[in-house]
MMTF fields as JSON, N, C-alpha, C and O atoms, coordinates in Angstrom:
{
  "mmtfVersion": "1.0.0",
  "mmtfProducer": "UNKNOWN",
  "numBonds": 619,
  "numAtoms": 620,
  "numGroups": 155,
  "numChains": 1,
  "numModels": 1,
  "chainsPerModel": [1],
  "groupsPerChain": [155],
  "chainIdList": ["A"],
  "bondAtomList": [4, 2, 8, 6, 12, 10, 16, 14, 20, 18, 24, 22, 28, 26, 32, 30, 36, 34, 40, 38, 44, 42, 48, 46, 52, 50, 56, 54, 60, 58, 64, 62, 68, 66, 72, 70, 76, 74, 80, 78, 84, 82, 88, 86, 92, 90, 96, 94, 100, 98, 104, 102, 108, 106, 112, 110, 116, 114, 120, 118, 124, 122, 128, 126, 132, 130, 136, 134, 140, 138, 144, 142, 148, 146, 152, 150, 156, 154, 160, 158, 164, 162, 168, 166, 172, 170, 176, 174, 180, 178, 184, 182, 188, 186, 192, 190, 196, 194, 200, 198, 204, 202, 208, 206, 212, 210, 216, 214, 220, 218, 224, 222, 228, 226, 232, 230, 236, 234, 240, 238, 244, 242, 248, 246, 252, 250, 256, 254, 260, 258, 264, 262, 268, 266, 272, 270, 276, 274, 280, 278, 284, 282, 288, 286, 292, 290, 296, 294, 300, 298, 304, 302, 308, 306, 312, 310, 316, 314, 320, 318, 324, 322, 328, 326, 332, 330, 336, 334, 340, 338, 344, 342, 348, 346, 352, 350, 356, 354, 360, 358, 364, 362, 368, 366, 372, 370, 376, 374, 380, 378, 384, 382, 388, 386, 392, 390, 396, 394, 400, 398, 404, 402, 408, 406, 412, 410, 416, 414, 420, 418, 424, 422, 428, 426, 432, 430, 436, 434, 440, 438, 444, 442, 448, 446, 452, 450, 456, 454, 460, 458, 464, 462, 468, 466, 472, 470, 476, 474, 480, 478, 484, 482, 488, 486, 492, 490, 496, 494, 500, 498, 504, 502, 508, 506, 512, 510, 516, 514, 520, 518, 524, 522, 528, 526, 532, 530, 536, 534, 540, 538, 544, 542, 548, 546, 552, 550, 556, 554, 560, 558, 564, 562, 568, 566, 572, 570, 576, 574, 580, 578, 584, 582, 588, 586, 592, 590, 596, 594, 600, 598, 604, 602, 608, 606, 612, 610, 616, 614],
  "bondOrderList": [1, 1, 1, 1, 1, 1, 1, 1, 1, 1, 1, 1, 1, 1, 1, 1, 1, 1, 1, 1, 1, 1, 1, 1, 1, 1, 1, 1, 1, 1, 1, 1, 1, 1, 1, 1, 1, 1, 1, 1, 1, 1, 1, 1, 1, 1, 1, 1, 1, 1, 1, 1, 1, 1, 1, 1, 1, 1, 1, 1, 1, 1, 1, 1, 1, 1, 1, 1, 1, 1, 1, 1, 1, 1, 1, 1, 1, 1, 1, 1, 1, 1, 1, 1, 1, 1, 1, 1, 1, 1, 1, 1, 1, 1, 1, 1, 1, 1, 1, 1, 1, 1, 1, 1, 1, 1, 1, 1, 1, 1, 1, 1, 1, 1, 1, 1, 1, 1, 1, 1, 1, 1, 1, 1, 1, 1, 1, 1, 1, 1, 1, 1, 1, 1, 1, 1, 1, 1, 1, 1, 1, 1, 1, 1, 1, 1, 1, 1, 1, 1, 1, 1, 1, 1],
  "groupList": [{"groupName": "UNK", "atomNameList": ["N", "CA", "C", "O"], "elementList": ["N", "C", "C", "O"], "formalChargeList": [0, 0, 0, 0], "bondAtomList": [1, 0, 2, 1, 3, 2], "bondOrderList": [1, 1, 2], "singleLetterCode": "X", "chemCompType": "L-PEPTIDE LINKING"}],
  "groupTypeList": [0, 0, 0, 0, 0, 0, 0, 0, 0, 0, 0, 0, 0, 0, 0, 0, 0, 0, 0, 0, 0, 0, 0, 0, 0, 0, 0, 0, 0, 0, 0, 0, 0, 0, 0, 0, 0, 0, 0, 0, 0, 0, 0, 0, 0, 0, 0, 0, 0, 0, 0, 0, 0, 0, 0, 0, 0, 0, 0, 0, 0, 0, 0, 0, 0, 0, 0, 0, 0, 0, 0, 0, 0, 0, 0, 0, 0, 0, 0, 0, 0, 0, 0, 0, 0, 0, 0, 0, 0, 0, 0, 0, 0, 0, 0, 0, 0, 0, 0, 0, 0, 0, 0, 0, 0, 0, 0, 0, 0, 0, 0, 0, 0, 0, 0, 0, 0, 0, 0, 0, 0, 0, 0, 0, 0, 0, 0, 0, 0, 0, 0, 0, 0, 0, 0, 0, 0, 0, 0, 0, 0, 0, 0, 0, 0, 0, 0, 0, 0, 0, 0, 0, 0, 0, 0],
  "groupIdList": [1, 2, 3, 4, 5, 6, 7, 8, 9, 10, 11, 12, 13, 14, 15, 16, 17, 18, 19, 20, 21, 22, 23, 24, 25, 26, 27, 28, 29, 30, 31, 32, 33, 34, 35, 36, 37, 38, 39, 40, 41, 42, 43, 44, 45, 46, 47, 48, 49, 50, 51, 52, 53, 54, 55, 56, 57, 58, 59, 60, 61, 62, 63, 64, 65, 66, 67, 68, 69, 70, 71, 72, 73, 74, 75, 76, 77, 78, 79, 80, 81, 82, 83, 84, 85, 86, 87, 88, 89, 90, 91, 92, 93, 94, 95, 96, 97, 98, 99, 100, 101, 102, 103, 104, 105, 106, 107, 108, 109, 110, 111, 112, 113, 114, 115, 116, 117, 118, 119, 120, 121, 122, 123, 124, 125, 126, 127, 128, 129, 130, 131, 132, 133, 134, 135, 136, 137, 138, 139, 140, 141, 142, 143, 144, 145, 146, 147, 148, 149, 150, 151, 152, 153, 154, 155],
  "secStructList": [7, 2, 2, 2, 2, 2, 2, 2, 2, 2, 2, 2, 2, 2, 2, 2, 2, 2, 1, 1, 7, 7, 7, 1, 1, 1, 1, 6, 6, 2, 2, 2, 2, 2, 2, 2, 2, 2, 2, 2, 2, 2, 4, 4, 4, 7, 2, 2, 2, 2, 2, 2, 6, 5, 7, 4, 4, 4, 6, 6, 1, 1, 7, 2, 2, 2, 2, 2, 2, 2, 2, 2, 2, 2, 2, 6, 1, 7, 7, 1, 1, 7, 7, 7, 3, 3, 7, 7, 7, 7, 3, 3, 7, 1, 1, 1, 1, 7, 3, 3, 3, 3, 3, 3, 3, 7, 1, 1, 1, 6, 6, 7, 3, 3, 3, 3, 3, 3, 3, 3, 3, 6, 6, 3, 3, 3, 3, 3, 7, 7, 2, 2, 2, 2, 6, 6, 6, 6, 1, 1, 6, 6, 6, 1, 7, 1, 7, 7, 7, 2, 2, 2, 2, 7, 7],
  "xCoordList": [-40.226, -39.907, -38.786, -37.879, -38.942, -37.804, -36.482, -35.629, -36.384, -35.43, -34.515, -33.454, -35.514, -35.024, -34.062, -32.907, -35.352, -34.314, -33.141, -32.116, -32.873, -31.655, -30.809, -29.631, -31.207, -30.212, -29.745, -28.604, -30.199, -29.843, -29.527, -29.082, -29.554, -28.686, -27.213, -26.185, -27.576, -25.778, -25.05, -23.833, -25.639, -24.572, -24.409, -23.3, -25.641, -24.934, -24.172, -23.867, -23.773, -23.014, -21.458, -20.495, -21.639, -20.561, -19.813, -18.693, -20.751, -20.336, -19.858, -18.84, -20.125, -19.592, -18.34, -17.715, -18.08, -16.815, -15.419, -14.254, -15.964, -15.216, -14.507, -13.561, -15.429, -15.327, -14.681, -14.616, -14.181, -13.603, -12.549, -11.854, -12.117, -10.406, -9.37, -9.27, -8.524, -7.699, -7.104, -6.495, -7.019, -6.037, -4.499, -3.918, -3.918, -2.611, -1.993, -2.558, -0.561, 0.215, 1.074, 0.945, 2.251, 2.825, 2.227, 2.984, 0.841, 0.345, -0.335, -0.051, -1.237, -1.949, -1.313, -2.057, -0.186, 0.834, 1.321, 1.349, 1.85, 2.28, 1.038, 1.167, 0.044, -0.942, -1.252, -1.424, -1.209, -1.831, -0.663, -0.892, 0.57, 1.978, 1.711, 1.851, 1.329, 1.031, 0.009, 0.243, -1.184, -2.194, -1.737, -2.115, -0.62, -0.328, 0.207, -0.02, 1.374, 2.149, 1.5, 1.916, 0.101, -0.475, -1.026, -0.633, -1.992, -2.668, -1.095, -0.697, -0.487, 0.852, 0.986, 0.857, 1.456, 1.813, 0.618, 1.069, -0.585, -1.52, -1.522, -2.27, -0.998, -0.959, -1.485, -2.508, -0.832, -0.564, -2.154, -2.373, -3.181, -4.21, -5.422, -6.457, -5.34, -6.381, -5.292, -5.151, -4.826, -4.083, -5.49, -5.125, -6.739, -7.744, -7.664, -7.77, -7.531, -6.563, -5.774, -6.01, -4.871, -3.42, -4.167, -3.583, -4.872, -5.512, -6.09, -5.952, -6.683, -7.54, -6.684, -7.26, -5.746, -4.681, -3.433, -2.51, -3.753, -2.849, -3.844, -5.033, -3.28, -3.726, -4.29, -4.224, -4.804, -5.625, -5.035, -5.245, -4.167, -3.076, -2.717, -2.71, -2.332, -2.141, -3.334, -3.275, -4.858, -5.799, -6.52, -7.606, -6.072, -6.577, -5.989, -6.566, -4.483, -3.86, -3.774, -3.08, -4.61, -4.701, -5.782, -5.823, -7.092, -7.926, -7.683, -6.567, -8.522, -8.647, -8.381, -7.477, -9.009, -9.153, -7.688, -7.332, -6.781, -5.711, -4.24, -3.069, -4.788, -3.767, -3.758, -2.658, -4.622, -4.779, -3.754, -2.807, -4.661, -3.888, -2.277, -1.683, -1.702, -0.735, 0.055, 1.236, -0.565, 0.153, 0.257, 1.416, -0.792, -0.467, 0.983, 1.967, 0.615, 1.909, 2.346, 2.483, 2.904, 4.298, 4.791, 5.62, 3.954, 4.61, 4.59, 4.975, 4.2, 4.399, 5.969, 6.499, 6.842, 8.103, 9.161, 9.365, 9.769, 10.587, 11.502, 12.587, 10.627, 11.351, 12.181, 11.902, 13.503, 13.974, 13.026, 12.637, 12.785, 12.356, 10.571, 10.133, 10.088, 8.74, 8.577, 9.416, 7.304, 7.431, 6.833, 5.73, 7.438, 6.96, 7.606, 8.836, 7.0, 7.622, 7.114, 5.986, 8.532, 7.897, 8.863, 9.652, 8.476, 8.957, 9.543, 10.585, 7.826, 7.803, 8.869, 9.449, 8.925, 9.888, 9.5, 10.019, 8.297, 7.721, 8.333, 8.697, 8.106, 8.823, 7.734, 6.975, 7.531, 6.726, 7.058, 7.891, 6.27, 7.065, 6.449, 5.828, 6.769, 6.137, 5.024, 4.836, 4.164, 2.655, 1.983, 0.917, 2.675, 2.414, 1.113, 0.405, 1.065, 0.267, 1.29, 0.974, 2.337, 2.967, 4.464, 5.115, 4.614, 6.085, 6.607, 6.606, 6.978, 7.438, 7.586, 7.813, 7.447, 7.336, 8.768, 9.12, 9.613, 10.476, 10.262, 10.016, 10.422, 9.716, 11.298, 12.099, 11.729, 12.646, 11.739, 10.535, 12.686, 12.238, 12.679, 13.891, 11.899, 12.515, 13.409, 12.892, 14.716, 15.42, 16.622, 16.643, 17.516, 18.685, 20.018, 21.228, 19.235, 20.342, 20.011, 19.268, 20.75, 20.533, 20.657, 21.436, 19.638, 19.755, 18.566, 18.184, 17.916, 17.275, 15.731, 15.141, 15.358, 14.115, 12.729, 12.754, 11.681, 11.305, 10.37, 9.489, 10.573, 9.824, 8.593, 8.474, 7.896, 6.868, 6.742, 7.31, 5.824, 5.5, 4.378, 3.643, 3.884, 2.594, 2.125, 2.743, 0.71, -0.367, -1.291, -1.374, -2.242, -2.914, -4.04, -4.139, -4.982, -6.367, -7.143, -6.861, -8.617, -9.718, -9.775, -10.435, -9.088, -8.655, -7.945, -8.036, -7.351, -6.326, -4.927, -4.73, -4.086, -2.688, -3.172, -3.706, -2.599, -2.799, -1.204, -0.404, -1.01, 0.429, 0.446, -0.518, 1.792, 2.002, 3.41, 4.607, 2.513, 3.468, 3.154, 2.363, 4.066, 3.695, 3.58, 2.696, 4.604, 4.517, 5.181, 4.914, 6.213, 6.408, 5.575, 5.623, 4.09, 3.415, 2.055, 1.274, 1.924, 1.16, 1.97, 1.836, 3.044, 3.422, 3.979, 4.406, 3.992, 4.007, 5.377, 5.588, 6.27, 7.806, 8.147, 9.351, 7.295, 7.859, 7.656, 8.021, 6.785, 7.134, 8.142, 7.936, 9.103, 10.249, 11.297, 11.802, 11.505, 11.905, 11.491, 12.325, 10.449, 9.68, 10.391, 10.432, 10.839, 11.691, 13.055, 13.082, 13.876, 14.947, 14.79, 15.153, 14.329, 14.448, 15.952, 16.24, 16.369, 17.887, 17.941, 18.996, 16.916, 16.433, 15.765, 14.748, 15.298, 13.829, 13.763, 14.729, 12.687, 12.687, 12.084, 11.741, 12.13, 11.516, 12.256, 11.687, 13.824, 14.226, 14.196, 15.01, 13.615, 13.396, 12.032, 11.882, 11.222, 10.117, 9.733, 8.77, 10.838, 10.743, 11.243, 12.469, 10.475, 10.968, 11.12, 11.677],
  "yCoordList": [30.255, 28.886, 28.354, 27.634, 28.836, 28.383, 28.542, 27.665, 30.29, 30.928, 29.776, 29.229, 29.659, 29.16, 27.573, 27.267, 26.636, 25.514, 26.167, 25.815, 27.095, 26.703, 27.524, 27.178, 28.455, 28.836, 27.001, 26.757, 26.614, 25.191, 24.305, 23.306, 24.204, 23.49, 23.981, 23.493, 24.967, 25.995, 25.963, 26.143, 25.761, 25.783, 24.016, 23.551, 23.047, 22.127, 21.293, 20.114, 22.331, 21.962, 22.256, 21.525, 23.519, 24.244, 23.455, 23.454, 22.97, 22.349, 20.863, 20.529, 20.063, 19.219, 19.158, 18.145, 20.552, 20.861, 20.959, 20.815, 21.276, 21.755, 20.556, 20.724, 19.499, 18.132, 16.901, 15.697, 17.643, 16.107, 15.601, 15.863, 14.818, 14.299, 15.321, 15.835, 15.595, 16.753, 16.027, 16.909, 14.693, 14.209, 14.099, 14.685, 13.448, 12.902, 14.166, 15.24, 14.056, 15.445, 14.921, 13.709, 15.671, 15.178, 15.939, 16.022, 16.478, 17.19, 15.7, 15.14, 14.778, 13.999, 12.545, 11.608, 12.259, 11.339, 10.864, 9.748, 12.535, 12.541, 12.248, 11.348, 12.85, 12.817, 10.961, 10.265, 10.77, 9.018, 8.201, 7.172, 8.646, 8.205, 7.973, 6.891, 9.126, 9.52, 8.212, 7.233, 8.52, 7.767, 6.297, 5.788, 5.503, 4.051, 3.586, 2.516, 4.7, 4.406, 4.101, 3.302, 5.135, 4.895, 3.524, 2.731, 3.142, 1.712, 0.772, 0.291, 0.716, -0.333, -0.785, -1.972, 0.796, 0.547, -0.237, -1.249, -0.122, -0.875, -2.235, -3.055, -2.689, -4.037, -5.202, -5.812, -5.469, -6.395, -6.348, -7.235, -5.171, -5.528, -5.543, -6.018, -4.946, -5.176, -5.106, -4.032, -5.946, -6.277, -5.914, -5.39, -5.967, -5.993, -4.331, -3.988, -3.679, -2.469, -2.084, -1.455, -2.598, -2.006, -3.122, -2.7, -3.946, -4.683, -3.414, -2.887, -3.051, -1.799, -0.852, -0.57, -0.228, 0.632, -0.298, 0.269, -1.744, -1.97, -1.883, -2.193, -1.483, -1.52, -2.518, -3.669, -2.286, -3.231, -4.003, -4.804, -4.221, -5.629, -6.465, -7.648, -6.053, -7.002, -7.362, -8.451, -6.692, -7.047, -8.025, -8.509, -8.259, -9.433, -10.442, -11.328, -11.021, -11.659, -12.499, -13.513, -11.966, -12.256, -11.819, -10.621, -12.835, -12.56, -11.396, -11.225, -10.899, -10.292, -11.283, -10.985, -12.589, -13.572, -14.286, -14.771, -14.325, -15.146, -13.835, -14.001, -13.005, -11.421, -11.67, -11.96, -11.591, -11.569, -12.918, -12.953, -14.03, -15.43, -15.405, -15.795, -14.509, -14.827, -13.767, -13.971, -12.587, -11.25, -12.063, -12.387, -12.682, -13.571, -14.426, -14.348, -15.285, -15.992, -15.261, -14.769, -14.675, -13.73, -13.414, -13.9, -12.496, -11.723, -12.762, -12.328, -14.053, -15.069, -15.513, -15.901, -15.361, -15.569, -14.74, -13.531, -15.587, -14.732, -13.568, -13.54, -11.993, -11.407, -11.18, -11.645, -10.209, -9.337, -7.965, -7.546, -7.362, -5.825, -5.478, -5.572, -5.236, -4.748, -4.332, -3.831, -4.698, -4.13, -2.19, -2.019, -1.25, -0.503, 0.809, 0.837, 1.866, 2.518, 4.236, 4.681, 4.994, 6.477, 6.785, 6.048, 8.413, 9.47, 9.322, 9.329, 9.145, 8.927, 9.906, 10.933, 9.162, 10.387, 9.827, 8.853, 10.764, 10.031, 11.21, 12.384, 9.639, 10.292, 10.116, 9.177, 10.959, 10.84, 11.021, 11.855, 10.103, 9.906, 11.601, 12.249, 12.029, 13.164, 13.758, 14.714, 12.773, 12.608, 12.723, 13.294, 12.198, 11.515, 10.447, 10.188, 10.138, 8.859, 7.124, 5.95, 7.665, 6.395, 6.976, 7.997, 5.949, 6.736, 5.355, 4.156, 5.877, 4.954, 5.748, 6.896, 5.059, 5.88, 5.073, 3.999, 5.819, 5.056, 5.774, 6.954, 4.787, 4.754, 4.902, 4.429, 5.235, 4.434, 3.7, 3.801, 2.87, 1.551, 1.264, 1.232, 1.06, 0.709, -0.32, -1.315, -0.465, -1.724, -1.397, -0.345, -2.325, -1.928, -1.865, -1.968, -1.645, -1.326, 0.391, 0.565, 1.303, 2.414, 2.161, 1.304, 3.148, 3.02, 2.22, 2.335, 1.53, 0.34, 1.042, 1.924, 0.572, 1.236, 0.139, -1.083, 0.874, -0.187, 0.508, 1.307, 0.205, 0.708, 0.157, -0.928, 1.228, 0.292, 1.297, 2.386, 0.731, 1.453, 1.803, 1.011, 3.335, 3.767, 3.972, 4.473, 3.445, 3.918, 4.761, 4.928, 5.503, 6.61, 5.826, 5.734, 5.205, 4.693, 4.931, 5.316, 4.77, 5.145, 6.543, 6.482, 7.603, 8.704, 8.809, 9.723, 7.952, 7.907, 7.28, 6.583, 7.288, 6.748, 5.284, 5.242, 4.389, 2.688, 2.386, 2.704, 1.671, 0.904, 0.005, -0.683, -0.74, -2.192, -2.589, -2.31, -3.335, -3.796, -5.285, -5.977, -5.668, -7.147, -8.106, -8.963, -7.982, -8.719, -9.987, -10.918, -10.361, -11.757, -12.07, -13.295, -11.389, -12.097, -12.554, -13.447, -11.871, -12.722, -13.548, -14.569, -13.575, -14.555, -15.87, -16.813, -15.953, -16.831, -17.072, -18.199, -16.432, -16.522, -16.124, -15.867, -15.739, -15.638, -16.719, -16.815, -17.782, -18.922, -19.659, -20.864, -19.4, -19.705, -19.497, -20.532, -18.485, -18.554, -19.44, -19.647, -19.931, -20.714, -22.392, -22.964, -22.985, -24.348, -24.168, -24.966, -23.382, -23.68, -22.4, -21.289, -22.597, -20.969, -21.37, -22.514, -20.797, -21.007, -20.826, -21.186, -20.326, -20.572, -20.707, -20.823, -20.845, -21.148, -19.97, -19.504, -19.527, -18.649, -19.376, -18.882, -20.773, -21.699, -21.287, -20.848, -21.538, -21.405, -20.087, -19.815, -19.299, -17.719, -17.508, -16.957, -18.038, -18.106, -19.633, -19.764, -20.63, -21.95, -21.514, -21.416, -21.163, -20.729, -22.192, -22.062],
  "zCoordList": [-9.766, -9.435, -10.331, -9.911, -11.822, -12.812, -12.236, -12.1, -11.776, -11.209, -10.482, -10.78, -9.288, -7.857, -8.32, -8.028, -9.326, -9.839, -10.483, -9.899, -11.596, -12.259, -11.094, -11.001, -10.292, -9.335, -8.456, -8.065, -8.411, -7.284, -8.152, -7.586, -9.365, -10.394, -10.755, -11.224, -10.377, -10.999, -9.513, -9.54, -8.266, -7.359, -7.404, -7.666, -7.118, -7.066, -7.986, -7.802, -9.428, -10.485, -10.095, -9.864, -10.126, -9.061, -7.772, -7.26, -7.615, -5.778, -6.469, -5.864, -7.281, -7.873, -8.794, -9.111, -9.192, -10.128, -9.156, -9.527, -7.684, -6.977, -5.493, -4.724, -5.63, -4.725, -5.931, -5.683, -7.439, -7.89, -7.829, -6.848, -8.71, -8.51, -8.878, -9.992, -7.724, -8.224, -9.575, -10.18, -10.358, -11.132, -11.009, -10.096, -11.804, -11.707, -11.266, -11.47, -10.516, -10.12, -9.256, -9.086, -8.413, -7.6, -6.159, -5.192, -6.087, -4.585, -4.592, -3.533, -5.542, -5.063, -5.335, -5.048, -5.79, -5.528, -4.203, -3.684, -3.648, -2.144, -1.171, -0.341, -1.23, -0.722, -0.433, 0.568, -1.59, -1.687, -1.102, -0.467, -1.31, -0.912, 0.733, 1.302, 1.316, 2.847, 3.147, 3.854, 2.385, 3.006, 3.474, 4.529, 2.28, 2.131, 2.952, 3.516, 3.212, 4.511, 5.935, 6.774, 6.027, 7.17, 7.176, 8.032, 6.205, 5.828, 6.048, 7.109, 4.854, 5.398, 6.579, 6.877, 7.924, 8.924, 9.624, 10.16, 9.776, 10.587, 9.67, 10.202, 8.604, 8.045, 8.951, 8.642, 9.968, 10.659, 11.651, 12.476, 11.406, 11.904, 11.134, 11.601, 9.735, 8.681, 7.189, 6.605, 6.868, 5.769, 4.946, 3.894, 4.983, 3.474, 3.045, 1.868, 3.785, 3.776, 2.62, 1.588, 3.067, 2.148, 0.645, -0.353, 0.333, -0.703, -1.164, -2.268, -0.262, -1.615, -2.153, -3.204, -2.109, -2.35, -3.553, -4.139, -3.653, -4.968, -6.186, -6.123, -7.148, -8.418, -9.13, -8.698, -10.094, -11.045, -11.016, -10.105, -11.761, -11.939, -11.203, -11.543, -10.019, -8.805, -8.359, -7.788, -8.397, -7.593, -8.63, -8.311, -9.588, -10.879, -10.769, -11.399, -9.927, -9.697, -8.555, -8.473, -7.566, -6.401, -5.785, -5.502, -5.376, -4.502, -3.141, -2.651, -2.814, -1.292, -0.342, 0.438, -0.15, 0.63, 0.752, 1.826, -0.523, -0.633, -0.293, 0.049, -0.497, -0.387, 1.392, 1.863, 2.101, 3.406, 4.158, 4.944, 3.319, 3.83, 4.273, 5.278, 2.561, 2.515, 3.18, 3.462, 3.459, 4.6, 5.483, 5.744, 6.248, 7.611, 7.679, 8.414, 6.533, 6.833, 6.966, 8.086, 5.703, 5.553, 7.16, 7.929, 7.2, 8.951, 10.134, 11.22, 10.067, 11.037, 11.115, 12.155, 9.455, 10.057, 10.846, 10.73, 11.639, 12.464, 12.483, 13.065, 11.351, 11.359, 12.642, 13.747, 12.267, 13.812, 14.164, 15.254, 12.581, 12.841, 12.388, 11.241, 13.12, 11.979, 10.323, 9.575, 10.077, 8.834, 9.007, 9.526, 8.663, 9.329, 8.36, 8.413, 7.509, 6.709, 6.441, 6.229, 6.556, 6.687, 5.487, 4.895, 5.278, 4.475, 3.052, 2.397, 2.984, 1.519, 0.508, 0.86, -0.993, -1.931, -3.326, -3.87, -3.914, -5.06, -6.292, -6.35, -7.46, -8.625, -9.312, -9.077, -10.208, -10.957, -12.742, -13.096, -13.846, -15.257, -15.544, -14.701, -16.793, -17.454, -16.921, -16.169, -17.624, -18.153, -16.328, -16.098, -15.421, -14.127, -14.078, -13.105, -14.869, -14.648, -14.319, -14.512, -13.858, -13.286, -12.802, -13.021, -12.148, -11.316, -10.0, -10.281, -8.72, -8.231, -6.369, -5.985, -5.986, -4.331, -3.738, -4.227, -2.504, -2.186, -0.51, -0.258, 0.339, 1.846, 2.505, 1.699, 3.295, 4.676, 5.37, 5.608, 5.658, 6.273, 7.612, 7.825, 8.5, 9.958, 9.853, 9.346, 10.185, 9.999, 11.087, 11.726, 11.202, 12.256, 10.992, 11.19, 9.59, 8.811, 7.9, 6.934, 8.54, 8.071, 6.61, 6.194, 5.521, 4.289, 4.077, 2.912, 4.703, 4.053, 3.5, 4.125, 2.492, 1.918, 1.558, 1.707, 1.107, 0.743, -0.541, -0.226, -1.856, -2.774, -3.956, -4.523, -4.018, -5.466, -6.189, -6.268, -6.772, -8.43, -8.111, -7.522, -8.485, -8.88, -10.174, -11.114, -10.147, -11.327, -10.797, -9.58, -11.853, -11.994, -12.809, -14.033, -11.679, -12.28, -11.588, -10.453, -12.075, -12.054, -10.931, -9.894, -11.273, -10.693, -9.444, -8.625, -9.396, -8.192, -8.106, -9.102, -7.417, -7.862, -6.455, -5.346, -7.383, -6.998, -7.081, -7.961, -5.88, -5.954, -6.196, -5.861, -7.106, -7.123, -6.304, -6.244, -5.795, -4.102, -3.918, -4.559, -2.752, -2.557, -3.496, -3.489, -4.471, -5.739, -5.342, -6.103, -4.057, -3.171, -2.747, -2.627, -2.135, -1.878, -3.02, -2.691, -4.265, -5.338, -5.612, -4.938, -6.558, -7.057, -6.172, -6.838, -5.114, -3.83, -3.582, -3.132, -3.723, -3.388, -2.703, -2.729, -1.48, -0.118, 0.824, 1.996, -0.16, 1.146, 0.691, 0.838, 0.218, -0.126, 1.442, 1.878, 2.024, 3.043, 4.162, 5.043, 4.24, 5.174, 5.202, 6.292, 4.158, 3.934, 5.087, 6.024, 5.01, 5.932, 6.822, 6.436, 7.81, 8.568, 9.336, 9.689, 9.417, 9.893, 11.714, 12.236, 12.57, 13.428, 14.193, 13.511, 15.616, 16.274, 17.076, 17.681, 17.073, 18.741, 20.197, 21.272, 19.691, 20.81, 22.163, 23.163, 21.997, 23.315, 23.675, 24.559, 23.335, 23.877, 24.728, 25.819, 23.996, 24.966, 26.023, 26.778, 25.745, 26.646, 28.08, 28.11, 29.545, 30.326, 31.485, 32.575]
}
């Protein structure tokens, strides 16, 4: 009977050594890089989403409840293009516990990107993003919008 436990202690020790955090690197940078982009792109239908994927710092700065509020606005003004971002290209410092991801960006201006900063916490790489929308300086655009789309949809 001794046998049988430490045999089923040593595999499910084993089986636990083998399901943990690969740790900091650039396979699980890219990896997490991939995932964000996917969360990002559905933004516009669960923004609490892309909230779990920023880092400590930003998520101390800004409620879940007020992060959401303020995605809404945000994307209520009249962009032209989606917010919408592929092929990732992450750098990573030395150590890789911090670095920086840089996206292409759907835009009608070739070149255009859109980038943040990664951390390496509580075993995973966390972005800091949306730093216009904590510090609230994106309703800064909202005072003069320079035009309406009224007469586009006034039929």
């Amino acid at each position: 009977m001794r046998r049988v436990l430490l045999l089923l202690l040593s595999l499910l020790l084993l089986s636990g050594c083998a399901t943990r955090s690969e740790g900091p690197g650039m396979e699980s940078a890219l990896s997490r890089a991939n995932e964000y982009k996917e969360v990002f792109n559905r933004g516009g239908k669960d923004p609490s989403a892309i909230y779990d994927y920023l880092s400590l710092d930003c998520r101390d700065r800004i409620s879940r409840e007020d992060f959401i509020a303020a995605y809404n606005k945000d994307r209520s003004y009249p962009y032209i293009t989606p917010l919408y971002i592929f092929e990732p290209a992450v750098v990573l410092s030395e150590d890789g516990l911090s670095g920086f991801v840089t996206y292409q960006r759907a835009a009608r201006i070739v070149g255009m990107t859109w980038k943040c900063d990664l951390v390496f916490e509580n075993g995973s790489y966390y972005f800091r993003d949306f730093e216009y929308l904590i510090d609230g300086s994106y309703l800064e655009k909202f005072k003069n919008i320079p035009y309406s789309l009224d007469w586009y949809y006034d039929l």
